[in-house]
Amino acid sequence: MRHIWIEKYRPKRLSEVVGQPEITRRLASYIGSSNMPHLLFAGPPGTGKTTCAIALSRELFGDHWKENFHELNASDERGIDVVRGKIKEYARTAPIGSAGFKIIFLDEADALTPDAQSALRRTMEKFTLTCRFVLSCNYSSKIIEPIQSRCAVFRFRPIKKEDISNYLSKIADQEKVKLSEAGIEALIYVSNGDMRRAINSLQVAASISNEVDEDSVYQAASTARPELVRELVETAIKGDFMKSRSLLDDLLILQGLSGEDVIRQIHQSVLDLPIKNDLKVALVDRIGEAEFRLVEGSNNRIQLESLLAHFALKGKGD
Amino acid sequence: MGRNNHLDWTERYRPSNLSEIIGNGSAVKQLRSWADSWAKKRPKKKGAILVGPPGIGKTSAAHALANEYGWDMIELNASDKRNASSIDKVVGHGSRSDSFSEEGEFRSSARGELKLIVFDEADNLFGREDYGGAKAIVQAMRSSAQPIILIVNDYYELTRRASGVKKLAMTIYMEIPSANQVLNALKIIISKEQIEIPSEVLVQIAKNSEGDIRAAINDLQSIAHLRPDQMSEVVMDLGWRDIPPQTYQVLEEIFLSKDPSEARKALIRLDETPDKFILWVDENIPRVIKDARARSSAFDMLSRSDIFLGRVGRRQHYRFWAYSSELMSMGIAVVSGGKFDVYSGTIRRFPEYLIKMSQSKSRRNALKTLISKIAKEHHTSSEVARESIIPYIRSLCISNTEFAVELAMELELQPGEIALLLGVESDSDEVERIMNMTEGADRSSSEDDEGKDRADRCVEGQQLSLFEF
C-alpha cells in the first residue's frame, strides 16, 4: 500500500534491508544457488524478519514470487487443524513457473501449540521437495527442538540507532518533510528499536506538522498509546467497581481485545503505577494468578472481573 | 417524597393505591375489608397473610394499602435481623407503646394513626439467627394493637413454624397475573417514561415474565436505553425467550436467602446449564454486594466456578459441572445470603454483558474485518495490526481525508470499517461522504469533486483519541 509508509518504504531487495548486514549476506547466498534450507528467524518486532522473507522470495522467484510465497500468521491460526489442513494443502502442491520450490512464511510461529509444532515438523520433512518453511518468532526457545534443528537459524538484533536514523532521514527527504535532529532522537526513543513503530510515528507526526520535531513526535506517540487500560486499573483501585467493569467491557467488546491482551496490558500498567512497591508486588502476584485462571477457565470476563474486584479491595488498603 | 425519582422502575412504579394492583380483584377486596375492619376499630383478625409467588405484587399491595388508608408503615424484610428481641422491639414500639402511652388509649386513635406492620418474606426469616423469631411473630400478633401483614411465598413453611398465626390472621391468596395483564402494566410504564418500544418486544417480555411483574419491569428497564431495532434484536434473538422460568427466583435464593443449601437446590431445579447461568450470577454480584471484601470473595468464588467450566470444555468431563454449579450457587450464597440490605428489585434478570454483545455485533464484525484487511496488507498478525498499525492509520485518516479515501479504495473498506477509523457512527455524514468520494473517484478521476471540500470540512477539528473505538 503506497499510502502507508511502512509499506511504501518496505525494502524490496535484500541489499536494501537496514541494520542486519550478516543476515542479509547469508540470505543472499541462497539466491545465487537458487536453493535454501528451512529457515528460522528469531528476534524482536520491527527488526526486519517479515521484510527479509518477502525480499528473499522476490529475488528467488522474480515475477512469480506472489504465487510461490504463502503467508500465514500463527497467532491468528494457531491450532493443529491449520497445520494439518491449510499448511499441508499448500505444501503438497507444486511450485509455479520455473521455481524449484515454494516458500511458506509462518509468522509468529512461537504462538503455535506444541502439538501443532510437532505436526508441522512432520509436514516440513515430508514436503521438502516442493516447499521450504520460513518460521518467524520473537523467541526461538518457544520453538520445539526438532524444528530448530531442521532450520538454519537467523537471530535478528534490534536495529542500531544510526541505521534507524539514516532510514528515517531518507524517508523524510522523499516525502519532503523537515525532520530535525531532535525529532529523530524522539522517534528513536519512542520506537525503542522497532522500525515499524518509528516509521509509523514519523508519518503521523508529519501529518500533524510538516516540520517534524520533538513535540510533534511525542504528540503522535501519545495518540497511539493505549490509555484505557490504565484508566481501567486506576478506576478499579479507586474502588469504583461498576465503572471499571464497564471499561472492561469496552476493551473486550468494543475494541475486540482478547482476555490475554487485556491482562498483559494490565500487567504493564500496574508496573508503571505510582504505588508502593509492596502493593505492586502483591498485585503482580494476583495478576499472574488471574492469567493462570484465565487460561484454565472458560469466561475471560469473569476472571478479569475477579481481578478488578481484588484491585478494589487492595486499593482500600486491605 | 421522591418515590418517583427512584432509579429502579420497580420502585418508581409501585402502585400507590390498591386499585392499581394488577389483577387480583378478589384479593384486593379481601384486603380492603380487613383494613376497613381495622379502620372501624373492630378488626376481624389482627393480621393478614398475603400468599403468592415472587414478583406478583404482594409487597406492593401492602404499601398501597398503607398509602390508601393513610397509615404509617413499619417494614421488616429478610435483610433485617429478625430474632425475637428485634421483632419485639419493632412491634412493641409500633403496636403498643405509641398508641397506648401517647394517646392514652388505643381506640381513640381514629384519625389514621394506625401503623401497618409488614413482615416481608416472612417464610424466610426463621434461620438459625432468627431463633425465636417465629414465636415472636405469633406473640406480637396476639398482643398487637396494630394491623400486621405477613408476606410469604410458602404458606406451609410459615404455618409449620408458627402455627399460631392461622387463627390470628386472615389468609389472602394472590394470583399470578396473566401475560396480558403484565403487558398492560408495561404499557402504562412506557407511556409515563415516554419511550417507544416495539410491541413484539413488549409482548415477549410480558410472556417471559410468567406473571412476575417485577421481573418484567426489570427486563423492560434493562433494554430501555437501546434503540428500537436493537431492542428487537436483543429480545428476539438473544435467547431472551429461552430464559428458563424461575431464573429470577434462583438468583434471589443465591443473593438474598439465608440458607446456602437452598440456593444449591434451586439451581439444580433450574433448567439451565451452569456455563449460561454463571453470566446471571456475574451480572448481579456487584449490584448486590457493595462491600469490597465480600465482593472480592464472591468474585473469587465465581472465578473458581468458571475454572471448572473451562475444565469441562477441555476434557468433556461433565461431572465438573457439579462443582461449578455449587460454587456459583452455594458459594456465592455463603458470601452474600441475607447479609446485605438490598431490595430484591436490584437483582437483574438479564446480563448487561449479553446486551452489550448483541448491541455491538455489527461493530465487532466491522472491527474484525478491518483488522484482518490491515493485517493482511501489512504481513502481520491481527494483534500487531490492532495495536501497532491501526492506531496510526486512524490518526492519519482523521487528519487527512484524502488519505482516508485512498485507503478506503485500496482496501475496499465498508462504511462500518471507515466509521471505526474515524471514530464516528457508521451512518454518519462523514462516512457517507468518504464512501461517495470513493465511488466518484472510481467513476472518473477528472470530474471535479465537490465532495472533497465537504469531506475536508467534516473531519476538521476532530481530536479523537486513537483508542476510542
Coordinates of C-alpha atoms in Angstrom, one line a residue, chain A residues 20-317:
Chain A
Q20 CA 21.1 -6.7 9.6
P21 CA 24.2 -7.0 7.4
E22 CA 25.3 -10.5 8.4
I23 CA 21.8 -11.9 7.9
T24 CA 21.2 -10.3 4.5
R25 CA 24.6 -11.5 3.3
R26 CA 23.8 -15.1 4.3
L27 CA 20.4 -14.9 2.8
A28 CA 21.7 -13.5 -0.5
S29 CA 23.9 -16.6 -0.9
Y30 CA 20.7 -18.7 -1.3
I31 CA 19.7 -16.6 -4.3
G32 CA 22.9 -17.5 -6.1
S33 CA 22.4 -21.2 -5.6
S34 CA 18.6 -21.0 -6.1
N35 CA 18.1 -23.2 -3.1
M36 CA 17.7 -22.9 0.6
P37 CA 17.0 -24.9 3.7
H38 CA 14.1 -24.2 6.1
L39 CA 14.8 -21.0 7.9
L40 CA 14.0 -19.8 11.4
F41 CA 14.0 -16.0 12.0
A42 CA 14.1 -15.1 15.7
G43 CA 14.1 -11.5 17.1
P44 CA 12.0 -8.7 18.4
P45 CA 9.3 -6.9 16.5
G46 CA 10.2 -4.4 13.8
T47 CA 13.7 -5.8 13.1
G48 CA 13.1 -6.9 9.6
K49 CA 12.0 -10.6 9.8
T50 CA 9.0 -10.2 7.5
T51 CA 10.8 -7.8 5.2
C52 CA 13.6 -10.3 4.7
A53 CA 11.3 -13.1 4.0
I54 CA 9.5 -11.1 1.3
A55 CA 12.6 -9.7 -0.2
L56 CA 14.1 -13.2 -0.3
S57 CA 11.1 -14.6 -2.2
R58 CA 11.0 -11.7 -4.6
E59 CA 14.6 -12.3 -5.5
L60 CA 14.3 -16.1 -5.7
F61 CA 11.1 -16.2 -7.7
G62 CA 11.0 -12.9 -9.6
D63 CA 7.6 -12.3 -11.3
H64 CA 6.1 -15.4 -9.8
W65 CA 7.0 -14.5 -6.2
K66 CA 3.4 -13.9 -5.1
E67 CA 2.2 -17.3 -6.3
N68 CA 5.1 -19.1 -4.7
F69 CA 5.1 -17.2 -1.4
H70 CA 2.4 -18.0 1.1
E71 CA 2.0 -16.1 4.4
L72 CA 0.3 -17.5 7.4
N73 CA 0.1 -15.9 10.8
A74 CA 0.3 -18.5 13.6
S75 CA -1.1 -16.2 16.3
D76 CA -4.3 -15.9 14.3
E77 CA -4.4 -19.6 13.2
R78 CA -2.6 -21.5 15.9
G79 CA -4.3 -24.8 16.1
I80 CA -3.2 -28.1 14.9
D81 CA -6.0 -28.1 12.3
V82 CA -4.3 -25.3 10.4
V83 CA -1.1 -27.2 10.2
R84 CA -2.9 -30.4 9.1
G85 CA -5.2 -28.5 6.8
K86 CA -4.1 -25.2 5.2
I87 CA -0.4 -25.7 5.5
K88 CA -0.3 -29.3 4.3
E89 CA -2.6 -28.4 1.4
Y90 CA -0.4 -25.6 0.3
A91 CA 2.9 -27.5 0.9
R92 CA 2.0 -30.5 -1.2
T93 CA 1.2 -28.6 -4.5
A94 CA 3.9 -28.0 -7.0
P95 CA 5.6 -24.6 -7.3
I96 CA 4.5 -22.3 -10.2
G97 CA 6.8 -21.2 -13.0
S98 CA 10.4 -22.1 -13.0
A99 CA 10.8 -22.0 -9.2
G100 CA 12.3 -25.2 -7.7
F101 CA 10.1 -24.9 -4.6
K102 CA 7.8 -22.5 -2.8
I103 CA 8.0 -20.8 0.5
I104 CA 5.6 -20.8 3.4
F105 CA 6.2 -18.0 5.7
L106 CA 4.8 -18.8 9.1
D107 CA 4.8 -15.6 11.1
E108 CA 4.8 -15.7 14.9
A109 CA 5.4 -19.4 14.8
D110 CA 6.0 -19.4 18.6
A111 CA 2.3 -19.0 19.0
L112 CA 1.7 -22.5 17.7
T113 CA 0.8 -25.0 20.3
P114 CA 3.4 -27.8 20.9
D115 CA 1.1 -30.3 19.3
A116 CA 0.8 -28.1 16.2
Q117 CA 4.5 -27.7 16.2
S118 CA 5.0 -31.5 16.2
A119 CA 2.6 -31.8 13.3
L120 CA 4.5 -29.0 11.5
R121 CA 7.7 -30.9 11.9
R122 CA 6.4 -33.9 10.0
T123 CA 5.0 -31.7 7.3
M124 CA 8.3 -30.0 6.9
E125 CA 10.1 -33.3 6.4
K126 CA 7.5 -34.7 4.1
F127 CA 7.3 -31.9 1.6
T128 CA 10.9 -30.7 1.3
L129 CA 10.9 -31.4 -2.4
T130 CA 8.2 -28.8 -3.1
C131 CA 8.3 -26.5 -0.2
R132 CA 10.5 -24.5 2.3
F133 CA 9.4 -23.1 5.5
V134 CA 10.4 -19.7 6.9
L135 CA 9.4 -19.5 10.5
S136 CA 9.5 -16.3 12.4
C137 CA 9.3 -15.8 16.1
N138 CA 10.2 -13.5 18.9
Y139 CA 11.9 -16.2 21.0
S140 CA 13.5 -19.3 19.4
S141 CA 13.2 -21.1 22.8
K142 CA 9.5 -21.4 22.2
I143 CA 10.1 -23.4 19.1
I144 CA 10.5 -27.1 19.8
E145 CA 14.0 -28.5 19.4
P146 CA 13.3 -30.9 16.5
I147 CA 12.1 -28.0 14.4
Q148 CA 15.0 -25.8 15.4
S149 CA 17.4 -28.5 14.4
R150 CA 15.8 -28.7 10.9
C151 CA 16.2 -25.0 10.3
A152 CA 19.0 -22.5 9.6
V153 CA 18.6 -20.1 12.5
F154 CA 18.9 -16.4 12.0
R155 CA 18.9 -14.1 15.0
F156 CA 17.7 -10.6 14.3
R157 CA 19.1 -7.9 16.6
P158 CA 17.4 -4.6 17.4
I159 CA 18.3 -2.1 14.6
K160 CA 21.1 0.3 15.6
K161 CA 20.3 3.9 16.2
E162 CA 22.3 5.2 13.3
D163 CA 20.6 2.8 10.9
I164 CA 17.1 3.9 12.0
S165 CA 18.2 7.5 11.9
N166 CA 19.5 7.2 8.4
Y167 CA 16.5 5.4 7.1
L168 CA 14.1 7.9 8.7
S169 CA 16.0 10.8 7.1
K170 CA 15.8 9.1 3.7
I171 CA 12.0 8.8 4.0
A172 CA 11.7 12.4 5.2
D173 CA 13.6 13.6 2.2
Q174 CA 11.5 11.7 -0.2
E175 CA 8.3 12.8 1.5
K176 CA 9.6 16.4 1.6
V177 CA 9.2 16.5 5.4
K178 CA 11.6 18.5 7.5
L179 CA 12.9 16.3 10.2
S180 CA 15.0 17.9 12.9
E181 CA 17.8 16.1 14.9
A182 CA 15.7 16.3 18.0
G183 CA 12.8 14.8 16.0
I184 CA 15.0 11.9 15.1
E185 CA 16.1 11.4 18.7
A186 CA 12.5 11.4 19.8
L187 CA 11.4 8.9 17.1
I188 CA 14.2 6.6 18.2
Y189 CA 13.2 7.0 21.8
V190 CA 9.5 6.2 21.2
S191 CA 10.2 3.4 18.8
N192 CA 12.7 1.5 21.0
G193 CA 14.5 -0.1 18.1
D194 CA 11.2 -1.0 16.3
M195 CA 11.5 0.3 12.8
R196 CA 7.8 -0.2 12.1
R197 CA 6.9 2.0 15.1
A198 CA 9.5 4.6 14.1
I199 CA 8.1 5.0 10.6
N200 CA 4.5 5.0 11.8
S201 CA 5.3 7.7 14.3
L202 CA 7.1 9.7 11.7
Q203 CA 4.1 9.6 9.3
V204 CA 1.7 10.6 12.0
A205 CA 4.0 13.3 13.2
A206 CA 4.3 14.6 9.6
S207 CA 0.6 14.7 9.3
I208 CA 0.4 16.9 12.4
S209 CA 3.1 19.3 11.1
N210 CA 5.3 19.4 8.1
E211 CA 8.2 20.1 10.3
V212 CA 8.8 17.1 12.5
D213 CA 10.4 17.9 15.8
E214 CA 10.3 16.6 19.3
D215 CA 6.9 18.0 20.1
S216 CA 5.1 16.6 17.1
V217 CA 6.7 13.2 17.6
Y218 CA 5.5 13.0 21.2
Q219 CA 2.1 14.2 20.2
A220 CA 1.9 11.5 17.6
A221 CA 3.1 8.9 20.1
S222 CA 0.6 9.9 22.7
T223 CA -2.3 9.4 20.3
A224 CA -1.2 5.9 19.7
R225 CA -0.7 4.9 23.3
P226 CA -3.4 2.9 25.0
E227 CA -4.7 4.9 28.0
L228 CA -7.9 2.9 28.5
V229 CA -6.2 0.0 30.4
R230 CA -4.5 2.4 32.7
E231 CA -7.8 4.1 33.4
L232 CA -9.3 0.6 34.0
V233 CA -6.7 -0.2 36.6
E234 CA -6.9 3.2 38.3
T235 CA -10.7 3.1 38.4
A236 CA -10.7 -0.4 40.0
I237 CA -8.1 0.6 42.6
K238 CA -10.1 3.7 43.5
G239 CA -12.9 1.3 44.3
D240 CA -15.4 2.1 41.6
F241 CA -16.1 -1.4 40.5
M242 CA -19.1 -0.9 38.3
K243 CA -17.3 1.7 36.3
S244 CA -14.2 -0.5 35.9
R245 CA -16.4 -3.3 34.8
S246 CA -17.9 -1.1 32.1
L247 CA -14.4 -0.1 30.9
L248 CA -13.5 -3.7 30.8
D249 CA -16.5 -4.3 28.5
D250 CA -15.3 -1.5 26.3
L251 CA -12.0 -3.3 25.9
L252 CA -13.3 -6.8 25.4
I253 CA -16.4 -6.0 23.4
L254 CA -15.9 -2.7 21.5
Q255 CA -12.2 -3.0 20.9
G256 CA -12.1 -6.7 20.5
L257 CA -9.2 -7.3 22.7
S258 CA -8.7 -10.8 24.0
G259 CA -8.6 -11.6 27.7
E260 CA -4.9 -12.2 27.4
D261 CA -4.3 -8.9 25.7
V262 CA -6.1 -7.1 28.5
I263 CA -4.2 -8.9 31.2
R264 CA -0.9 -8.3 29.6
Q265 CA -1.6 -4.6 29.4
I266 CA -2.9 -4.5 33.0
H267 CA 0.4 -6.1 34.0
Q268 CA 2.3 -3.4 32.2
S269 CA 0.3 -0.5 33.7
V270 CA 0.5 -1.8 37.2
L271 CA 4.3 -1.9 36.9
D272 CA 4.1 1.8 35.8
L273 CA 1.7 2.8 38.6
P274 CA 3.0 5.3 41.2
I275 CA 2.2 3.0 44.1
K276 CA 4.2 1.4 46.9
N277 CA 6.4 -1.5 45.9
D278 CA 4.9 -3.9 48.3
L279 CA 1.4 -3.3 47.0
K280 CA 2.8 -3.6 43.4
V281 CA 4.3 -7.0 44.2
A282 CA 1.0 -8.2 45.7
L283 CA -0.9 -7.0 42.6
V284 CA 1.6 -8.6 40.2
D285 CA 1.2 -11.9 42.1
R286 CA -2.6 -11.7 41.7
I287 CA -2.3 -10.7 38.0
G288 CA -0.2 -13.8 37.4
E289 CA -2.8 -15.9 39.2
A290 CA -5.6 -14.2 37.1
E291 CA -3.8 -15.1 33.9
F292 CA -3.3 -18.7 35.0
R293 CA -7.1 -18.9 35.8
L294 CA -7.9 -17.2 32.6
V295 CA -6.0 -19.9 30.6
E296 CA -7.6 -22.6 32.7
G297 CA -11.2 -21.2 32.9
S298 CA -13.8 -20.6 30.3
N299 CA -15.0 -17.0 30.6
N300 CA -12.3 -14.3 30.3
R301 CA -14.5 -11.6 31.5
I302 CA -15.3 -13.3 34.8
Q303 CA -11.6 -13.9 35.5
L304 CA -10.8 -10.3 34.8
E305 CA -13.7 -9.0 36.9
S306 CA -12.4 -11.1 39.7
L307 CA -9.0 -9.4 39.3
L308 CA -10.7 -6.0 39.3
A309 CA -12.6 -6.8 42.5
H310 CA -9.3 -7.7 44.1
F311 CA -7.8 -4.4 43.0
A312 CA -10.7 -2.6 44.5
L313 CA -10.1 -4.4 47.8
K314 CA -6.3 -3.8 47.7
G315 CA -6.9 -0.2 46.8
K316 CA -8.7 0.2 50.1
G317 CA -5.5 -0.8 51.8

